[in-house]
PDB file of C-alpha atoms in Angstrom:
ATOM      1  CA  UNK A   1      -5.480  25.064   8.782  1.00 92.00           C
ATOM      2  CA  UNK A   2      -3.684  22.190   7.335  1.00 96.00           C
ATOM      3  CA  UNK A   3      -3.043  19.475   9.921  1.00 98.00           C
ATOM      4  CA  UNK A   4      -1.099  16.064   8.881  1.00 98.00           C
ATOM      5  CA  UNK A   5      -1.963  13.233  11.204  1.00 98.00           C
ATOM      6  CA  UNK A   6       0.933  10.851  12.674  1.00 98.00           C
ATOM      7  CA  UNK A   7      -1.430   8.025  13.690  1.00 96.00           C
ATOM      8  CA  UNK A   8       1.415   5.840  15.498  1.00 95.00           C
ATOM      9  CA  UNK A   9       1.497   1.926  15.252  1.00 94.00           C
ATOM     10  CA  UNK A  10      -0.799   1.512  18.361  1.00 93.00           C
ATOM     11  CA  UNK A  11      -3.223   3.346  16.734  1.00 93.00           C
ATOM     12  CA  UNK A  12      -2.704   1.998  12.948  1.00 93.00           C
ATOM     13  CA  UNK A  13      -3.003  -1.075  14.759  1.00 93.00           C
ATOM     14  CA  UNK A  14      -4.821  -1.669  17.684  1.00 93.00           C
ATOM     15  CA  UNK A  15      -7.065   1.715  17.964  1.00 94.00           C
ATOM     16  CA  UNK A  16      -7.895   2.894  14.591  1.00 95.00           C
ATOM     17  CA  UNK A  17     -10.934   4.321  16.097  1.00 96.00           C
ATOM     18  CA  UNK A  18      -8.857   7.079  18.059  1.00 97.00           C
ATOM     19  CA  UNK A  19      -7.913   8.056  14.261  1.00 96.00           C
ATOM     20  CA  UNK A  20     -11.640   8.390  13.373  1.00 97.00           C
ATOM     21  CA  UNK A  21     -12.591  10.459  16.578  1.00 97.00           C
ATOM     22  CA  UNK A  22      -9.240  11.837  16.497  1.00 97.00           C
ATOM     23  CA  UNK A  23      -9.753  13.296  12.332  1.00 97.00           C
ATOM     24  CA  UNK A  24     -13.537  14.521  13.481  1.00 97.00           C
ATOM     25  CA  UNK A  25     -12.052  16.485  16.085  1.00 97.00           C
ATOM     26  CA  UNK A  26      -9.953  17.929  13.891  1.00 98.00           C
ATOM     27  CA  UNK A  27     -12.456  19.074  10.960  1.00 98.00           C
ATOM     28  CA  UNK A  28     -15.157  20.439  13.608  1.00 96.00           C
ATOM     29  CA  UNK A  29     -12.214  22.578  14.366  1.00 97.00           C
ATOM     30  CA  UNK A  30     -11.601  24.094  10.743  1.00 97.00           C
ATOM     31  CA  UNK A  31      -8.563  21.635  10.292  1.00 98.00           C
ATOM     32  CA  UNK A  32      -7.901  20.182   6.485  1.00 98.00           C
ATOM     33  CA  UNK A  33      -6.735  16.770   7.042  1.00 97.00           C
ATOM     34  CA  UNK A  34      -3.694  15.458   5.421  1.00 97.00           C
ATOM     35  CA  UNK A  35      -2.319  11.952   6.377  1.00 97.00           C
ATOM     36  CA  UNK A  36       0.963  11.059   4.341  1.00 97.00           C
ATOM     37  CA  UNK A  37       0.633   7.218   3.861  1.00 96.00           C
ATOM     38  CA  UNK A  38       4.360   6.503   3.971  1.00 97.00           C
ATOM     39  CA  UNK A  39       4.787   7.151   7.841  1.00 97.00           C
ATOM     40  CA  UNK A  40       6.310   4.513   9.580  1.00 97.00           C
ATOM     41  CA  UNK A  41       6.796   4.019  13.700  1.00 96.00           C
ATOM     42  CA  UNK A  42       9.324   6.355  14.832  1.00 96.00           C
ATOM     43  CA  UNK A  43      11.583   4.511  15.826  1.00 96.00           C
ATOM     44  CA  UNK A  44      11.418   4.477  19.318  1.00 93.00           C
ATOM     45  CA  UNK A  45      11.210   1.337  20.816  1.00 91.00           C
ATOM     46  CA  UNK A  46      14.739   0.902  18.980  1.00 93.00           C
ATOM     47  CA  UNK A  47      16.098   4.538  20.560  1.00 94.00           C
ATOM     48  CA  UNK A  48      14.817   3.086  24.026  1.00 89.00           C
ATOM     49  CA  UNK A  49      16.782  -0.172  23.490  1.00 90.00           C
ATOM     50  CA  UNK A  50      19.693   1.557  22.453  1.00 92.00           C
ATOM     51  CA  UNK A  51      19.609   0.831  18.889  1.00 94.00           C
ATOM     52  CA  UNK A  52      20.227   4.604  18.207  1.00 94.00           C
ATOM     53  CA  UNK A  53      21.897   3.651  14.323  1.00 93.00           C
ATOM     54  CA  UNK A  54      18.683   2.013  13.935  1.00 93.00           C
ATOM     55  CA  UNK A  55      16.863   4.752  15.210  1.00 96.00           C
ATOM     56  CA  UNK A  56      18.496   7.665  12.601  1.00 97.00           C
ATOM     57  CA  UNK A  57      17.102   5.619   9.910  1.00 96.00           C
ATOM     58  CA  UNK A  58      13.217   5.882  11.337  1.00 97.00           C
ATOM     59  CA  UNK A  59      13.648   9.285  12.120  1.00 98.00           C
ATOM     60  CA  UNK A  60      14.956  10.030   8.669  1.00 98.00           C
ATOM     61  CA  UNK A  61      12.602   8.772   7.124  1.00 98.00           C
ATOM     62  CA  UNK A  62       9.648  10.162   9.190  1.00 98.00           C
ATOM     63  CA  UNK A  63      11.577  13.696   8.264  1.00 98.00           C
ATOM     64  CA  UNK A  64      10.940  13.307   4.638  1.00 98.00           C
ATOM     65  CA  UNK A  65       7.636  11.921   4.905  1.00 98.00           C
ATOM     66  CA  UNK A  66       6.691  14.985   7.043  1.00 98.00           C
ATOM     67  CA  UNK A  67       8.588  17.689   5.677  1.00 97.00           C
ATOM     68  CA  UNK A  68       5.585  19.344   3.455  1.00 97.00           C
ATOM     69  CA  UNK A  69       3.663  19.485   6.626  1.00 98.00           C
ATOM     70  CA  UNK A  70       2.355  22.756   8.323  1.00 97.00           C
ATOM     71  CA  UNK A  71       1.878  21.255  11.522  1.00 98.00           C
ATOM     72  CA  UNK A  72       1.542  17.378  12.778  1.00 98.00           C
ATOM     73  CA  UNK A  73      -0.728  16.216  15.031  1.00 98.00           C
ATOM     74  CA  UNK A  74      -0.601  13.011  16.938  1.00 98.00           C
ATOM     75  CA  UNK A  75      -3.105  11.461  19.607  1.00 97.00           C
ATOM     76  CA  UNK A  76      -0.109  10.126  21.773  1.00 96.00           C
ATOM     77  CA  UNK A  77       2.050  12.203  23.739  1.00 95.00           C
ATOM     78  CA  UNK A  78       4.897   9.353  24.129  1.00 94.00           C
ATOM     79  CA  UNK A  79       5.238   9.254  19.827  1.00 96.00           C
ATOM     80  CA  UNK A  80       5.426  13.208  20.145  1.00 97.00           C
ATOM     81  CA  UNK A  81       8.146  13.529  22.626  1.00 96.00           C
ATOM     82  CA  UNK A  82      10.308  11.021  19.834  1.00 97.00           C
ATOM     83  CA  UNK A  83       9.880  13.098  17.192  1.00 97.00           C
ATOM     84  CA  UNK A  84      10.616  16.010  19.193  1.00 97.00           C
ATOM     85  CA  UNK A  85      13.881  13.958  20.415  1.00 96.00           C
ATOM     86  CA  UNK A  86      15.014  13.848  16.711  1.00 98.00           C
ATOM     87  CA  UNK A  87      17.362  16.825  16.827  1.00 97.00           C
ATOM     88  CA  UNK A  88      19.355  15.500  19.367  1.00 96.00           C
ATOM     89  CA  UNK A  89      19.511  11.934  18.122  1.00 97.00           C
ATOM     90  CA  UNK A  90      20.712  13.807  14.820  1.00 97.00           C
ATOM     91  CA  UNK A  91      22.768  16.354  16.342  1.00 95.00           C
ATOM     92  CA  UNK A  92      26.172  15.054  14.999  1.00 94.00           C
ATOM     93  CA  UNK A  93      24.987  15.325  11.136  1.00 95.00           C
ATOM     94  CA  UNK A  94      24.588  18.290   9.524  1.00 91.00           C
ATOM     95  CA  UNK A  95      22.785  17.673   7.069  1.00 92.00           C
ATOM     96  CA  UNK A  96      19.712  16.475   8.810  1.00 96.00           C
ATOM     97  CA  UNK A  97      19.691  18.548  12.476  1.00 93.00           C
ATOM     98  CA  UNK A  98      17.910  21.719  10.576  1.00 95.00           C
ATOM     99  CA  UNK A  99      15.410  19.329   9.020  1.00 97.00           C
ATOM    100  CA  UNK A 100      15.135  17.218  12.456  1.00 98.00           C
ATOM    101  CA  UNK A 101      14.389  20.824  14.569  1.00 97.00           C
ATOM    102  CA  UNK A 102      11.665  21.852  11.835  1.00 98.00           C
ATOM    103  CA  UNK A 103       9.870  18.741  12.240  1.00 98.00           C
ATOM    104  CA  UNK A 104       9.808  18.774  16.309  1.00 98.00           C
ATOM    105  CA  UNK A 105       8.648  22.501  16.094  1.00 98.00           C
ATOM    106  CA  UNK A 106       5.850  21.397  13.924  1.00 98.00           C
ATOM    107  CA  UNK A 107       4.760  18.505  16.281  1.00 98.00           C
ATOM    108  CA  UNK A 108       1.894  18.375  18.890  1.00 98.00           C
ATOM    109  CA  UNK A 109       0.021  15.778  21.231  1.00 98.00           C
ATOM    110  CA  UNK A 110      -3.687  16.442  20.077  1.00 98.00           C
ATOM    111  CA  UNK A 111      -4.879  17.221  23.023  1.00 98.00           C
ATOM    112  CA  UNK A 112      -2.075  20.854  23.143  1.00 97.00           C
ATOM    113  CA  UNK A 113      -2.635  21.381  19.781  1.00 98.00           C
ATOM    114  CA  UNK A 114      -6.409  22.011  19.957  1.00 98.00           C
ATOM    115  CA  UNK A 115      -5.680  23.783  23.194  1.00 98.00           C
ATOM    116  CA  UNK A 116      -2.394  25.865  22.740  1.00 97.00           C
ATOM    117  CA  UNK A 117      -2.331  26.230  18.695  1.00 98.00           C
ATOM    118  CA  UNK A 118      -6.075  26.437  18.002  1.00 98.00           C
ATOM    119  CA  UNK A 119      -7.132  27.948  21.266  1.00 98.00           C
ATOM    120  CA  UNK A 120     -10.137  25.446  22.019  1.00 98.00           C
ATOM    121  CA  UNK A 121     -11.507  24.729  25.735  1.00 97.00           C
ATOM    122  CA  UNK A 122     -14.938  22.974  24.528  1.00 98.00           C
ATOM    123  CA  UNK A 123     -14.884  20.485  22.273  1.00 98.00           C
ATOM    124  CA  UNK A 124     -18.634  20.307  22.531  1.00 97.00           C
ATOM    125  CA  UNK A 125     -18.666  16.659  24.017  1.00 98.00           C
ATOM    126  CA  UNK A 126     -21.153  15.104  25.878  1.00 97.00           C
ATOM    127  CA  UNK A 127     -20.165  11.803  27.543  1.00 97.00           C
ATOM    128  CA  UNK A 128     -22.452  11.716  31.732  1.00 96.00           C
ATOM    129  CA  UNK A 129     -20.067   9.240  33.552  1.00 96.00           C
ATOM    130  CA  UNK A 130     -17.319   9.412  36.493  1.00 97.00           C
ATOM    131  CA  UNK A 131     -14.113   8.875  34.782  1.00 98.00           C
ATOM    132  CA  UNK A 132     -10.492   9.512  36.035  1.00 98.00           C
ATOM    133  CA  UNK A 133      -7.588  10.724  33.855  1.00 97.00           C
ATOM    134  CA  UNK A 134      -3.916   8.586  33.743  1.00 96.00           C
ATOM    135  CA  UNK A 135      -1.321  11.267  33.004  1.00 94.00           C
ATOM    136  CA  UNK A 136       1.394   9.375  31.051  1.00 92.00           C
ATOM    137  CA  UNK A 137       5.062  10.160  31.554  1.00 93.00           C
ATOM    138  CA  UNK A 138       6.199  10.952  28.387  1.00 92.00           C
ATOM    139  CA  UNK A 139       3.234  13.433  27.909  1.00 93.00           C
ATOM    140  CA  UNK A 140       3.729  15.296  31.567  1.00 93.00           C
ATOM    141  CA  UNK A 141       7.763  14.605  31.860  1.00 92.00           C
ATOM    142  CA  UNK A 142       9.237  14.973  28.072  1.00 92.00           C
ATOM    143  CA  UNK A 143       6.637  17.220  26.400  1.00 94.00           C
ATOM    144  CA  UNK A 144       5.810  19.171  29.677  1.00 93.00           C
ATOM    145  CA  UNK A 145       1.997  18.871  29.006  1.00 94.00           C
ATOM    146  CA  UNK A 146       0.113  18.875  32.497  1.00 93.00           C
ATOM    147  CA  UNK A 147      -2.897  21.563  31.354  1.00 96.00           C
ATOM    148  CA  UNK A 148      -4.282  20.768  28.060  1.00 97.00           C
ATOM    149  CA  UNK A 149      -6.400  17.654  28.587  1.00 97.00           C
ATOM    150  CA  UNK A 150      -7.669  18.961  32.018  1.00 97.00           C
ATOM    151  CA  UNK A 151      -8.857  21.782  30.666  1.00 97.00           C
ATOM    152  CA  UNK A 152     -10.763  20.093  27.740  1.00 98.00           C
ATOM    153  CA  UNK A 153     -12.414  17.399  29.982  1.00 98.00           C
ATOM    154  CA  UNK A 154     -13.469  20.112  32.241  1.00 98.00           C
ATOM    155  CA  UNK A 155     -15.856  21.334  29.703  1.00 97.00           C
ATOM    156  CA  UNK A 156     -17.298  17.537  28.465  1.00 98.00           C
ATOM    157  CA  UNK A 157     -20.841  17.784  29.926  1.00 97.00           C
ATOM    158  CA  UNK A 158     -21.596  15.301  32.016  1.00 96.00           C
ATOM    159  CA  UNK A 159     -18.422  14.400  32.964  1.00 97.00           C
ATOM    160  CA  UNK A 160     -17.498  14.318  37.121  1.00 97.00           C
ATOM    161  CA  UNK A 161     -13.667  14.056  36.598  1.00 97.00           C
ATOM    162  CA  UNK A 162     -12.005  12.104  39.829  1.00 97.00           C
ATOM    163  CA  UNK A 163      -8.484  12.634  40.808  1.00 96.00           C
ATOM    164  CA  UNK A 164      -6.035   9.931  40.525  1.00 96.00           C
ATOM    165  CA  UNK A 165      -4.446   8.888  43.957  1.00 96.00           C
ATOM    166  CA  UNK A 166      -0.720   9.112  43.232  1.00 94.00           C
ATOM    167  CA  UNK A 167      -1.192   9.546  39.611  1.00 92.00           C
ATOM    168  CA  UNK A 168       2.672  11.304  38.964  1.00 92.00           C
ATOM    169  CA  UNK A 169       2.954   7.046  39.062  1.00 93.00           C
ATOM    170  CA  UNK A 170       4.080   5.686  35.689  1.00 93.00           C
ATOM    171  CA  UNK A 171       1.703   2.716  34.686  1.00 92.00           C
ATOM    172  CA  UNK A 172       4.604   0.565  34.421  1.00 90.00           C
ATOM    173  CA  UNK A 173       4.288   0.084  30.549  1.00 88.00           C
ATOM    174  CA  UNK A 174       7.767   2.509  29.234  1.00 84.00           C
ATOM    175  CA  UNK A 175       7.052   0.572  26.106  1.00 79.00           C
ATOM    176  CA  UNK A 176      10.017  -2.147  26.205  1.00 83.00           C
ATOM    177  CA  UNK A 177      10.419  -1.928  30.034  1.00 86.00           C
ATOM    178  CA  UNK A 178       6.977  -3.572  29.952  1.00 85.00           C
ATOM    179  CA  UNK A 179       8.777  -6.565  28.150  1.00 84.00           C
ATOM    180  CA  UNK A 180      11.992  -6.881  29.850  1.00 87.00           C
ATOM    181  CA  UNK A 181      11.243  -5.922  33.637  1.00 89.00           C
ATOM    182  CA  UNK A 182       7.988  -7.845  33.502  1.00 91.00           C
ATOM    183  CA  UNK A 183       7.811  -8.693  37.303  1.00 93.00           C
ATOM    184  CA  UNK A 184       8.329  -4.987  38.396  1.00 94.00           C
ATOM    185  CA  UNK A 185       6.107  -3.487  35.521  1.00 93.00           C
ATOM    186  CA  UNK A 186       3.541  -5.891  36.348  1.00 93.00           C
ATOM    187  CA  UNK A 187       3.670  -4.562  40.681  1.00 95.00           C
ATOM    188  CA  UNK A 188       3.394  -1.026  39.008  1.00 95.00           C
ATOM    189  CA  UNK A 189       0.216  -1.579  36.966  1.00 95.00           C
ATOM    190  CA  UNK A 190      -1.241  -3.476  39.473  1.00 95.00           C
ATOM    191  CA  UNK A 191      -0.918  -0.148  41.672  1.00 96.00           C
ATOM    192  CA  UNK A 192      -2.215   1.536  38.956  1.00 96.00           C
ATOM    193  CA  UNK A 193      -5.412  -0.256  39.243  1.00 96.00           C
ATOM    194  CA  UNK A 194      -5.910  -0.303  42.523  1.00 96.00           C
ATOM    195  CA  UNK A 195      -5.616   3.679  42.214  1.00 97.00           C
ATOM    196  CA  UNK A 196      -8.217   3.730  39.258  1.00 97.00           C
ATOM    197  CA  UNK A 197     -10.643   1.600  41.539  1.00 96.00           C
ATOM    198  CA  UNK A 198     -10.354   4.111  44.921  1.00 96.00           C
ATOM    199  CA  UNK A 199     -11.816   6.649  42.439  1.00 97.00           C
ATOM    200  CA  UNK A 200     -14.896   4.873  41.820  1.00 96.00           C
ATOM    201  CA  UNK A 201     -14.688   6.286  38.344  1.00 97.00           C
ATOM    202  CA  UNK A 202     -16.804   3.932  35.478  1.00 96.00           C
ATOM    203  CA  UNK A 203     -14.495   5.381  32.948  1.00 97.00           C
ATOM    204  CA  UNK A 204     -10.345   5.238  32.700  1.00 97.00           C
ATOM    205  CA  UNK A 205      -9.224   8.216  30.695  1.00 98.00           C
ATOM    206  CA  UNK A 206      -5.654   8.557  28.787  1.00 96.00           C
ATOM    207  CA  UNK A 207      -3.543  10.540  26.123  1.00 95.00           C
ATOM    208  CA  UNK A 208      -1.612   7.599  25.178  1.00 94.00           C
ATOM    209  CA  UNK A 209      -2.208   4.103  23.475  1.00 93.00           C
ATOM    210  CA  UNK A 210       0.347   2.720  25.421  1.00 93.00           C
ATOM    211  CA  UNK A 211      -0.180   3.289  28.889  1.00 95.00           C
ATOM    212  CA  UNK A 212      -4.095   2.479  28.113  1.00 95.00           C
ATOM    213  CA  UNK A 213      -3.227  -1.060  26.539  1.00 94.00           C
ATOM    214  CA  UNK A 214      -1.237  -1.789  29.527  1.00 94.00           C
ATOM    215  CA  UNK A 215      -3.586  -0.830  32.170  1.00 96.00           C
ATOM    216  CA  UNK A 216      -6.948  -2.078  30.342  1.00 96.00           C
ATOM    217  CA  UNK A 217      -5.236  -5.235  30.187  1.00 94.00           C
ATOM    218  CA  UNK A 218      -4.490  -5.760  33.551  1.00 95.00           C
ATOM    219  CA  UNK A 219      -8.264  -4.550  34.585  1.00 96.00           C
ATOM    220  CA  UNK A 220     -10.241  -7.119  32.169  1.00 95.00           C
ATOM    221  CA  UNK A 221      -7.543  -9.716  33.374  1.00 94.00           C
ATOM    222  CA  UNK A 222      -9.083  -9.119  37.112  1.00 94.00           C
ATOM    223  CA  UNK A 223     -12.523  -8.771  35.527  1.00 95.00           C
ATOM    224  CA  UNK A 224     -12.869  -4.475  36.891  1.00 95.00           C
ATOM    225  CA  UNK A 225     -16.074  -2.981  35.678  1.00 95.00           C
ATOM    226  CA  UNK A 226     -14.456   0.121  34.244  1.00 97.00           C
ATOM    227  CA  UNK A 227     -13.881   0.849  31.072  1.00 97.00           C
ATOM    228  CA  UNK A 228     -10.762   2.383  29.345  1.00 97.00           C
ATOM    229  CA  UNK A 229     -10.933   5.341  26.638  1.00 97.00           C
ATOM    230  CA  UNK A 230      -8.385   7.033  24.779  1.00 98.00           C
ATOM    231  CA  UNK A 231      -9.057  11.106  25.338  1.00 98.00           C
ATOM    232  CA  UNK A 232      -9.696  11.460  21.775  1.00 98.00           C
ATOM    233  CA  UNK A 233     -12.639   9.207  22.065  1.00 97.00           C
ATOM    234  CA  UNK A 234     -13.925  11.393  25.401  1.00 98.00           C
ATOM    235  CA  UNK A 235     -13.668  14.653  23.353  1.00 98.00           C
ATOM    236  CA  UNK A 236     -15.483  13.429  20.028  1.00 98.00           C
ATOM    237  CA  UNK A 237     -18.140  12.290  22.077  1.00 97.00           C
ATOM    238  CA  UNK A 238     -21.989  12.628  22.461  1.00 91.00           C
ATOM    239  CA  UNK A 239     -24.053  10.896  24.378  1.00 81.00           C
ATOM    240  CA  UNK A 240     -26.391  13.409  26.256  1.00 60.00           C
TER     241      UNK A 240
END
């Protein structure tokens, strides 16, 4: 199957190494690789702000850049819920709401498309630690994804999986909420952290660049001995 990655800013970025784990996953899988270099951000820190004129012109332009796709795959469930948004943000123009509903059919967080489209529950991974998983809101509350990365963690040997107290709690990131509410976002990860740390878990786990750049930074900033990893990185690896 031909799979186009959407590797988001975050991860063009900050994480290109989610890509690389992320693109290995992929090919052990069977999946034929195709990433279209023109992709841009999709526009969603300007949709959240309410530049939503702004916004048609991202989501445009992702359209075009995706339309030859068969499916697109992104490791970050917040970038998948805005593409899937697309149809409504370009509900008004006809000429672009067909082309806006093809592309959010064709779009998956990588953790439910290895789960729900190619049917995997072992991604052969091998990582022994005690880690806890951070369910991000845009991947549990806008895509509706609760099942897919518990069900592929379950089978990483070595892995003892700790629930996270109260973990329905957004990290206090949202993105540009993080910037303009910084008292209150900083209270939230802060809570966060304190729930990652009544786990005892050596390892934070998470579906989205985002909320792991937010809480990582706030646990080197009070010097926590646990290390953050995007999910990607959990499922490509092997250790034991």
């Amino acid at each position: 199957m031909k799979v186009s990655l959407f590797i988001t800013c975050l991860g063009d970025v900050f994480y290109p190494g989610v890509g690389k784990d992320m693109v290995e996953l992929l090919e052990r899988h069977g999946c034929e690789i195709d990433f279209p270099e023109n992709q841009t951000c999709c526009g969603q820190p300007a949709y959240n702000s309410g530049y939503h004129k702004d916004t048609k012109k991202a989501a445009k332009h992702m359209i075009k850049t995706f339309e030859h796709a068969n499916a697109v795959v992104t490791p970050s469930g917040s970038c998948a819920a805005m593409l899937k948004e697309y149809p409504q943000l370009l509900k008004d123009e006809p000429k672009w709401d067909e082309r806006a509903e093809a592309l959010a059919e064709k779009t998956y967080e990588l953790t439910q498309f290895l789960y729900r489209v190619l049917h995997v529950t072992d991604t052969g991974a091998s990582l022994v630690a005690k880690a806890t998983y951070h369910t991000s809101c845009h991947m549990t509350r806008l895509l509706g994804e609760k099942e897919a990365p518990f069900q592929l963690l379950s089978n990483v040997k070595g892995l003892q999986l700790k629930d996270l107290p109260n973990k329905q709690n957004c990290c206090g990131f949202g993105g540009t909420f993080a910037v303009k509410m910084t008292s209150i976002s900083e209270q939230m990860v802060d809570e966060k952290v304190d729930h990652v740390e009544e786990t005892e878990a050596d390892i934070l786990i998470g579906a989205d660049s985002g909320c792991l750049m937010n809480i990582g930074g706030r646990i080197n900033r009070k010097n926590k001995p646990i290390k953050v990893m995007h999910i990607a990185q959990v499922l490509n690896s092997r250790e034991a």
